[in-house]
Short mmCIF file of C-alpha atoms in Angstrom, two decimals:
data_model
loop_
_atom_site.label_atom_id
_atom_site.label_comp_id
_atom_site.label_asym_id
_atom_site.label_seq_id
_atom_site.Cartn_x
_atom_site.Cartn_y
_atom_site.Cartn_z
CA UNK A 11 25.19 14.95 38.04
CA UNK A 12 22.13 17.13 38.57
CA UNK A 13 20.75 17.13 42.12
CA UNK A 14 18.14 19.71 43.09
CA UNK A 15 19.10 21.60 46.25
CA UNK A 16 15.91 20.49 48.00
CA UNK A 17 16.61 16.78 47.40
CA UNK A 18 18.05 14.71 50.26
CA UNK A 19 20.71 12.35 48.96
CA UNK A 20 22.80 10.28 51.33
CA UNK A 21 26.54 10.78 50.81
CA UNK A 22 26.81 6.99 50.90
CA UNK A 23 24.53 6.51 47.90
CA UNK A 24 26.30 5.53 44.67
CA UNK A 25 25.06 7.58 41.73
CA UNK A 26 26.40 7.61 38.18
CA UNK A 27 27.76 10.95 36.98
CA UNK A 28 24.75 11.75 34.75
CA UNK A 29 21.95 10.80 37.15
CA UNK A 30 19.27 13.45 37.74
CA UNK A 31 17.55 13.84 41.12
CA UNK A 32 14.74 16.39 41.10
CA UNK A 33 13.15 18.47 43.85
CA UNK A 34 12.30 17.03 47.27
CA UNK A 35 13.30 13.45 46.43
CA UNK A 36 15.02 11.25 49.03
CA UNK A 37 17.81 8.78 48.19
CA UNK A 38 18.95 6.41 50.94
CA UNK A 39 22.51 5.37 51.87
CA UNK A 40 22.37 1.86 50.36
CA UNK A 41 21.06 2.93 46.96
CA UNK A 42 22.92 2.55 43.65
CA UNK A 43 21.58 4.31 40.54
CA UNK A 44 22.98 3.82 37.04
CA UNK A 45 23.76 6.16 34.16
CA UNK A 46 21.01 8.27 32.61
CA UNK A 47 18.35 7.51 35.22
CA UNK A 48 16.07 10.42 36.12
CA UNK A 49 14.36 10.52 39.52
CA UNK A 50 11.45 12.95 39.48
CA UNK A 51 10.25 15.18 42.33
CA UNK A 52 9.03 13.79 45.66
CA UNK A 53 10.24 10.24 44.95
CA UNK A 54 11.72 8.00 47.67
CA UNK A 55 14.36 5.38 46.88
CA UNK A 56 15.56 3.59 49.97
CA UNK A 57 16.73 0.25 51.34
CA UNK A 58 19.30 -1.93 49.60
CA UNK A 59 18.24 -0.90 46.11
CA UNK A 60 20.11 -1.13 42.82
CA UNK A 61 18.65 0.65 39.78
CA UNK A 62 20.22 0.32 36.35
CA UNK A 63 20.56 2.75 33.47
CA UNK A 64 18.06 5.04 31.72
CA UNK A 65 15.16 4.44 34.07
CA UNK A 66 12.49 7.10 34.53
CA UNK A 67 11.06 7.57 38.01
CA UNK A 68 8.06 9.90 38.12
CA UNK A 69 6.77 11.95 41.09
CA UNK A 70 5.81 10.25 44.35
CA UNK A 71 7.24 6.85 43.39
CA UNK A 72 8.49 4.72 46.30
CA UNK A 73 11.12 2.05 45.59
CA UNK A 74 12.94 -0.13 48.11
CA UNK A 75 10.95 0.54 51.24
CA UNK A 76 10.21 -2.23 53.73
CA UNK A 77 7.89 -5.02 52.57
CA UNK A 78 4.31 -5.23 53.77
CA UNK A 79 4.97 -8.52 55.55
CA UNK A 80 4.49 -8.87 59.29
CA UNK A 81 7.40 -11.33 59.49
CA UNK A 82 9.88 -8.71 58.23
CA UNK A 83 12.21 -7.50 60.97
CA UNK A 84 14.48 -5.09 59.12
CA UNK A 85 16.76 -7.64 57.44
CA UNK A 86 19.07 -6.59 54.61
CA UNK A 87 16.93 -7.55 51.62
CA UNK A 88 17.05 -6.04 48.17
CA UNK A 89 15.38 -4.51 45.14
CA UNK A 90 17.27 -4.96 41.87
CA UNK A 91 16.01 -3.13 38.78
CA UNK A 92 17.42 -3.34 35.26
CA UNK A 93 17.54 -0.76 32.48
CA UNK A 94 15.04 1.40 30.63
CA UNK A 95 12.03 0.98 32.90
CA UNK A 96 9.35 3.62 33.46
CA UNK A 97 7.72 4.07 36.87
CA UNK A 98 4.79 6.46 36.68
CA UNK A 99 3.25 8.46 39.51
CA UNK A 100 2.77 6.76 42.90
CA UNK A 101 4.16 3.37 41.87
CA UNK A 102 5.44 1.30 44.81
CA UNK A 103 8.10 -1.43 44.69
CA UNK A 104 8.97 -3.19 47.96
CA UNK A 105 12.11 -5.10 48.75
CA UNK A 106 12.20 -8.86 49.44
CA UNK A 107 11.90 -10.87 52.63
CA UNK A 108 14.09 -13.50 54.24
CA UNK A 109 11.18 -15.93 54.03
CA UNK A 110 11.13 -15.42 50.26
CA UNK A 111 13.85 -14.73 47.72
CA UNK A 112 15.34 -11.87 49.80
CA UNK A 113 15.06 -9.82 46.62
CA UNK A 114 12.43 -8.16 44.45
CA UNK A 115 13.72 -8.14 40.89
CA UNK A 116 12.61 -6.18 37.82
CA UNK A 117 14.13 -6.67 34.36
CA UNK A 118 14.36 -4.23 31.47
CA UNK A 119 12.06 -1.98 29.43
CA UNK A 120 8.92 -2.48 31.52
CA UNK A 121 6.20 0.10 32.05
CA UNK A 122 4.55 0.56 35.44
CA UNK A 123 1.59 2.92 35.19
CA UNK A 124 0.30 5.12 38.00
CA UNK A 125 -0.44 3.48 41.36
CA UNK A 126 0.69 0.00 40.29
CA UNK A 127 2.29 -2.06 43.05
CA UNK A 128 5.07 -4.66 43.03
CA UNK A 129 5.14 -6.50 46.35
CA UNK A 130 8.02 -8.23 48.10
CA UNK A 131 9.91 -11.08 46.42
CA UNK A 132 8.29 -10.59 43.02
CA UNK A 133 10.21 -11.31 39.81
CA UNK A 134 9.28 -9.19 36.79
CA UNK A 135 10.75 -9.98 33.38
CA UNK A 136 11.39 -7.68 30.42
CA UNK A 137 8.84 -5.58 28.48
CA UNK A 138 6.08 -6.11 31.03
CA UNK A 139 3.20 -3.62 31.24
CA UNK A 140 1.27 -3.04 34.46
CA UNK A 141 -1.59 -0.62 33.87
CA UNK A 142 -2.98 1.82 36.43
CA UNK A 143 -3.45 0.37 39.94
CA UNK A 144 -2.52 -3.19 38.91
CA UNK A 145 -1.35 -4.95 42.06
CA UNK A 146 0.92 -7.93 42.65
CA UNK A 147 0.85 -9.91 45.88
CA UNK A 148 4.12 -11.20 47.28
CA UNK A 149 6.23 -13.81 45.48
CA UNK A 150 4.53 -13.30 42.08
CA UNK A 151 6.48 -14.03 38.90
CA UNK A 152 5.61 -12.15 35.70
CA UNK A 153 7.36 -13.40 32.57
CA UNK A 154 8.50 -11.28 29.60
CA UNK A 155 5.95 -9.30 27.55
CA UNK A 156 3.00 -10.00 29.87
CA UNK A 157 0.35 -7.27 30.20
CA UNK A 158 -1.82 -6.59 33.25
CA UNK A 159 -4.82 -4.31 32.75
CA UNK A 160 -5.94 -1.58 35.10
CA UNK A 161 -7.07 -2.56 38.61
CA UNK A 162 -5.93 -6.17 38.15
CA UNK A 163 -5.16 -7.98 41.41
CA UNK A 164 -2.76 -10.95 41.45
CA UNK A 165 -2.71 -13.44 44.34
CA UNK A 166 0.53 -14.30 46.11
CA UNK A 167 2.78 -16.96 44.51
CA UNK A 168 1.04 -16.79 41.12
CA UNK A 169 3.08 -17.03 37.93
CA UNK A 170 2.07 -15.19 34.76
CA UNK A 171 3.43 -16.62 31.52
CA UNK A 172 5.08 -14.79 28.66
CA UNK A 173 2.85 -12.71 26.35
CA UNK A 174 -0.18 -13.32 28.56
CA UNK A 175 -2.84 -10.62 28.81
CA UNK A 176 -5.10 -10.10 31.84
CA UNK A 177 -8.04 -7.78 31.26
CA UNK A 178 -8.83 -4.86 33.53
CA UNK A 179 -10.54 -5.31 36.90
CA UNK A 180 -9.67 -9.02 36.95
CA UNK A 181 -8.67 -11.07 39.97
CA UNK A 182 -6.12 -13.78 39.23
CA UNK A 183 -5.72 -16.44 41.89
CA UNK A 184 -4.09 -19.19 39.79
CA UNK A 185 -1.17 -19.32 37.37
CA UNK A 186 -1.75 -17.69 33.99
CA UNK A 187 -0.58 -19.73 30.96
CA UNK A 188 1.67 -18.02 28.41
CA UNK A 189 0.19 -16.50 25.24
CA UNK A 190 -3.33 -16.60 26.69
CA UNK A 191 -6.04 -14.02 27.45
CA UNK A 192 -7.96 -13.98 30.73
CA UNK A 193 -10.63 -11.79 32.25
CA UNK A 194 -12.95 -11.79 35.25
CA UNK A 195 -12.98 -12.11 39.02
CA UNK A 196 -11.96 -14.81 39.42
CA UNK A 197 -10.28 -14.75 36.02
CA UNK A 198 -10.93 -17.41 33.39
CA UNK A 199 -9.34 -18.04 30.01
CA UNK A 200 -10.82 -16.75 26.77
CA UNK A 201 -8.33 -18.25 24.33
CA UNK A 202 -4.99 -17.09 22.96
CA UNK A 203 -4.00 -13.42 23.21
CA UNK A 204 -4.49 -12.93 19.48
CA UNK A 205 -4.15 -9.14 19.40
CA UNK A 206 -0.94 -9.24 21.42
CA UNK A 207 0.51 -12.09 19.38
CA UNK A 208 -0.13 -10.26 16.09
CA UNK A 209 1.24 -6.99 17.42
CA UNK A 210 4.40 -8.82 18.41
CA UNK A 211 4.71 -10.34 14.93
CA UNK A 212 4.15 -13.99 15.78
CA UNK A 213 3.86 -16.11 12.66
CA UNK A 214 0.52 -17.41 11.38
CA UNK A 215 1.80 -20.94 12.00
CA UNK A 216 2.58 -20.15 15.65
CA UNK A 217 -0.82 -18.53 16.23
CA UNK A 218 -2.60 -21.46 14.59
CA UNK A 219 -0.63 -23.93 16.71
CA UNK A 220 -1.44 -22.02 19.90
CA UNK A 221 -5.15 -21.95 19.02
CA UNK A 222 -5.15 -25.70 18.49
CA UNK A 223 -3.15 -26.29 21.67
CA UNK A 224 -5.60 -24.15 23.67
CA UNK A 225 -8.56 -26.23 22.54
CA UNK A 226 -6.83 -29.46 23.50
CA UNK A 227 -5.38 -28.32 26.80
CA UNK A 228 -8.32 -26.33 28.11
CA UNK A 229 -11.49 -27.30 26.21
CA UNK A 230 -11.19 -31.02 25.49
CA UNK A 231 -11.99 -32.33 28.96
CA UNK A 232 -8.86 -34.49 28.92
CA UNK A 233 -6.56 -34.86 31.90
CA UNK A 234 -3.44 -32.72 31.72
CA UNK A 235 -1.27 -35.76 30.97
CA UNK A 236 -3.52 -36.92 28.13
CA UNK A 237 -3.99 -33.40 26.76
CA UNK A 238 -0.23 -32.78 26.65
CA UNK A 239 0.27 -36.10 24.89
CA UNK A 240 -2.38 -35.17 22.33
CA UNK A 241 -0.76 -31.78 21.74
CA UNK A 242 2.57 -33.49 21.12
CA UNK A 243 0.91 -35.87 18.64
CA UNK A 244 -1.37 -33.48 16.76
CA UNK A 245 0.16 -29.98 16.92
CA UNK A 246 3.29 -28.69 15.23
CA UNK A 247 5.66 -28.53 18.19
CA UNK A 248 6.90 -25.01 17.57
CA UNK A 249 8.87 -23.14 20.26
CA UNK A 250 5.70 -21.34 21.40
CA UNK A 251 3.86 -24.62 21.87
CA UNK A 252 6.83 -26.05 23.74
CA UNK A 253 6.81 -23.04 26.08
CA UNK A 254 3.07 -23.48 26.73
CA UNK A 255 3.35 -27.21 27.37
CA UNK A 256 6.37 -26.80 29.65
CA UNK A 257 4.48 -24.18 31.66
CA UNK A 258 1.54 -26.54 32.11
CA UNK A 259 3.76 -29.42 33.20
CA UNK A 260 5.75 -27.48 35.78
CA UNK A 261 4.76 -27.72 39.41
CA UNK A 262 2.42 -24.93 40.51
CA UNK A 263 1.55 -23.87 44.05
CA UNK A 264 -1.66 -22.25 42.90
CA UNK A 265 -2.93 -24.40 40.01
CA UNK A 266 -3.53 -23.07 36.48
CA UNK A 267 -6.26 -20.72 35.28
CA UNK A 268 -8.63 -22.55 32.94
CA UNK A 269 -11.67 -22.04 30.78
CA UNK A 270 -14.93 -22.38 32.70
CA UNK A 271 -18.49 -22.17 31.37
#
């Protein structure tokens, strides 16, 4: 274990043998950090926080501090982080609230660029990218492989579907369907995330089916019930189409982002 002499590490913290804590960082008493994780200088990891293996925490990151919620009264709520994530300079991750899930949870292999913010009670999947200063309100869910551009702001309780892409400087106030591209403030859909789908080696059949599904679900003028029925009748019901349809059918607190003229 490599701990710089200027770091302040609680003797109650649980650190794997090969964890690195660099200069002037602070590790609280209820923190657990897994094998191979490196905590850079001037970082703060506090609260009831569990961090997995091989994470990289850059300077001035803050993980596990109290949520920005006026109802929070110091309860024992958590941050749980998986493996292989990168937290660049000045990223903030706040723990959950008793009025929410009591836990903020981050999966594996995600990339949080400088100044991005994960608020209380958020759930982040695997391989998510949050670009510089992207900001999540409380209770947001971001599914696997989603990408948020720089300066994106996400409203509380919004869900972002898998492989979705939200362009920079957008404001998202409604749920974001999987595999789709959105931009604007407020954000609107611009079709499937074709560049992302191709980069992730989706088949031509899947991309074609998602294009056709997009036109029916968002451009046909049909009700959701009728549009879903038409997709089931006219589109090859590949796993990607099933994921999109299921997302549209599930109950949403915020409604779903759509195409608007």
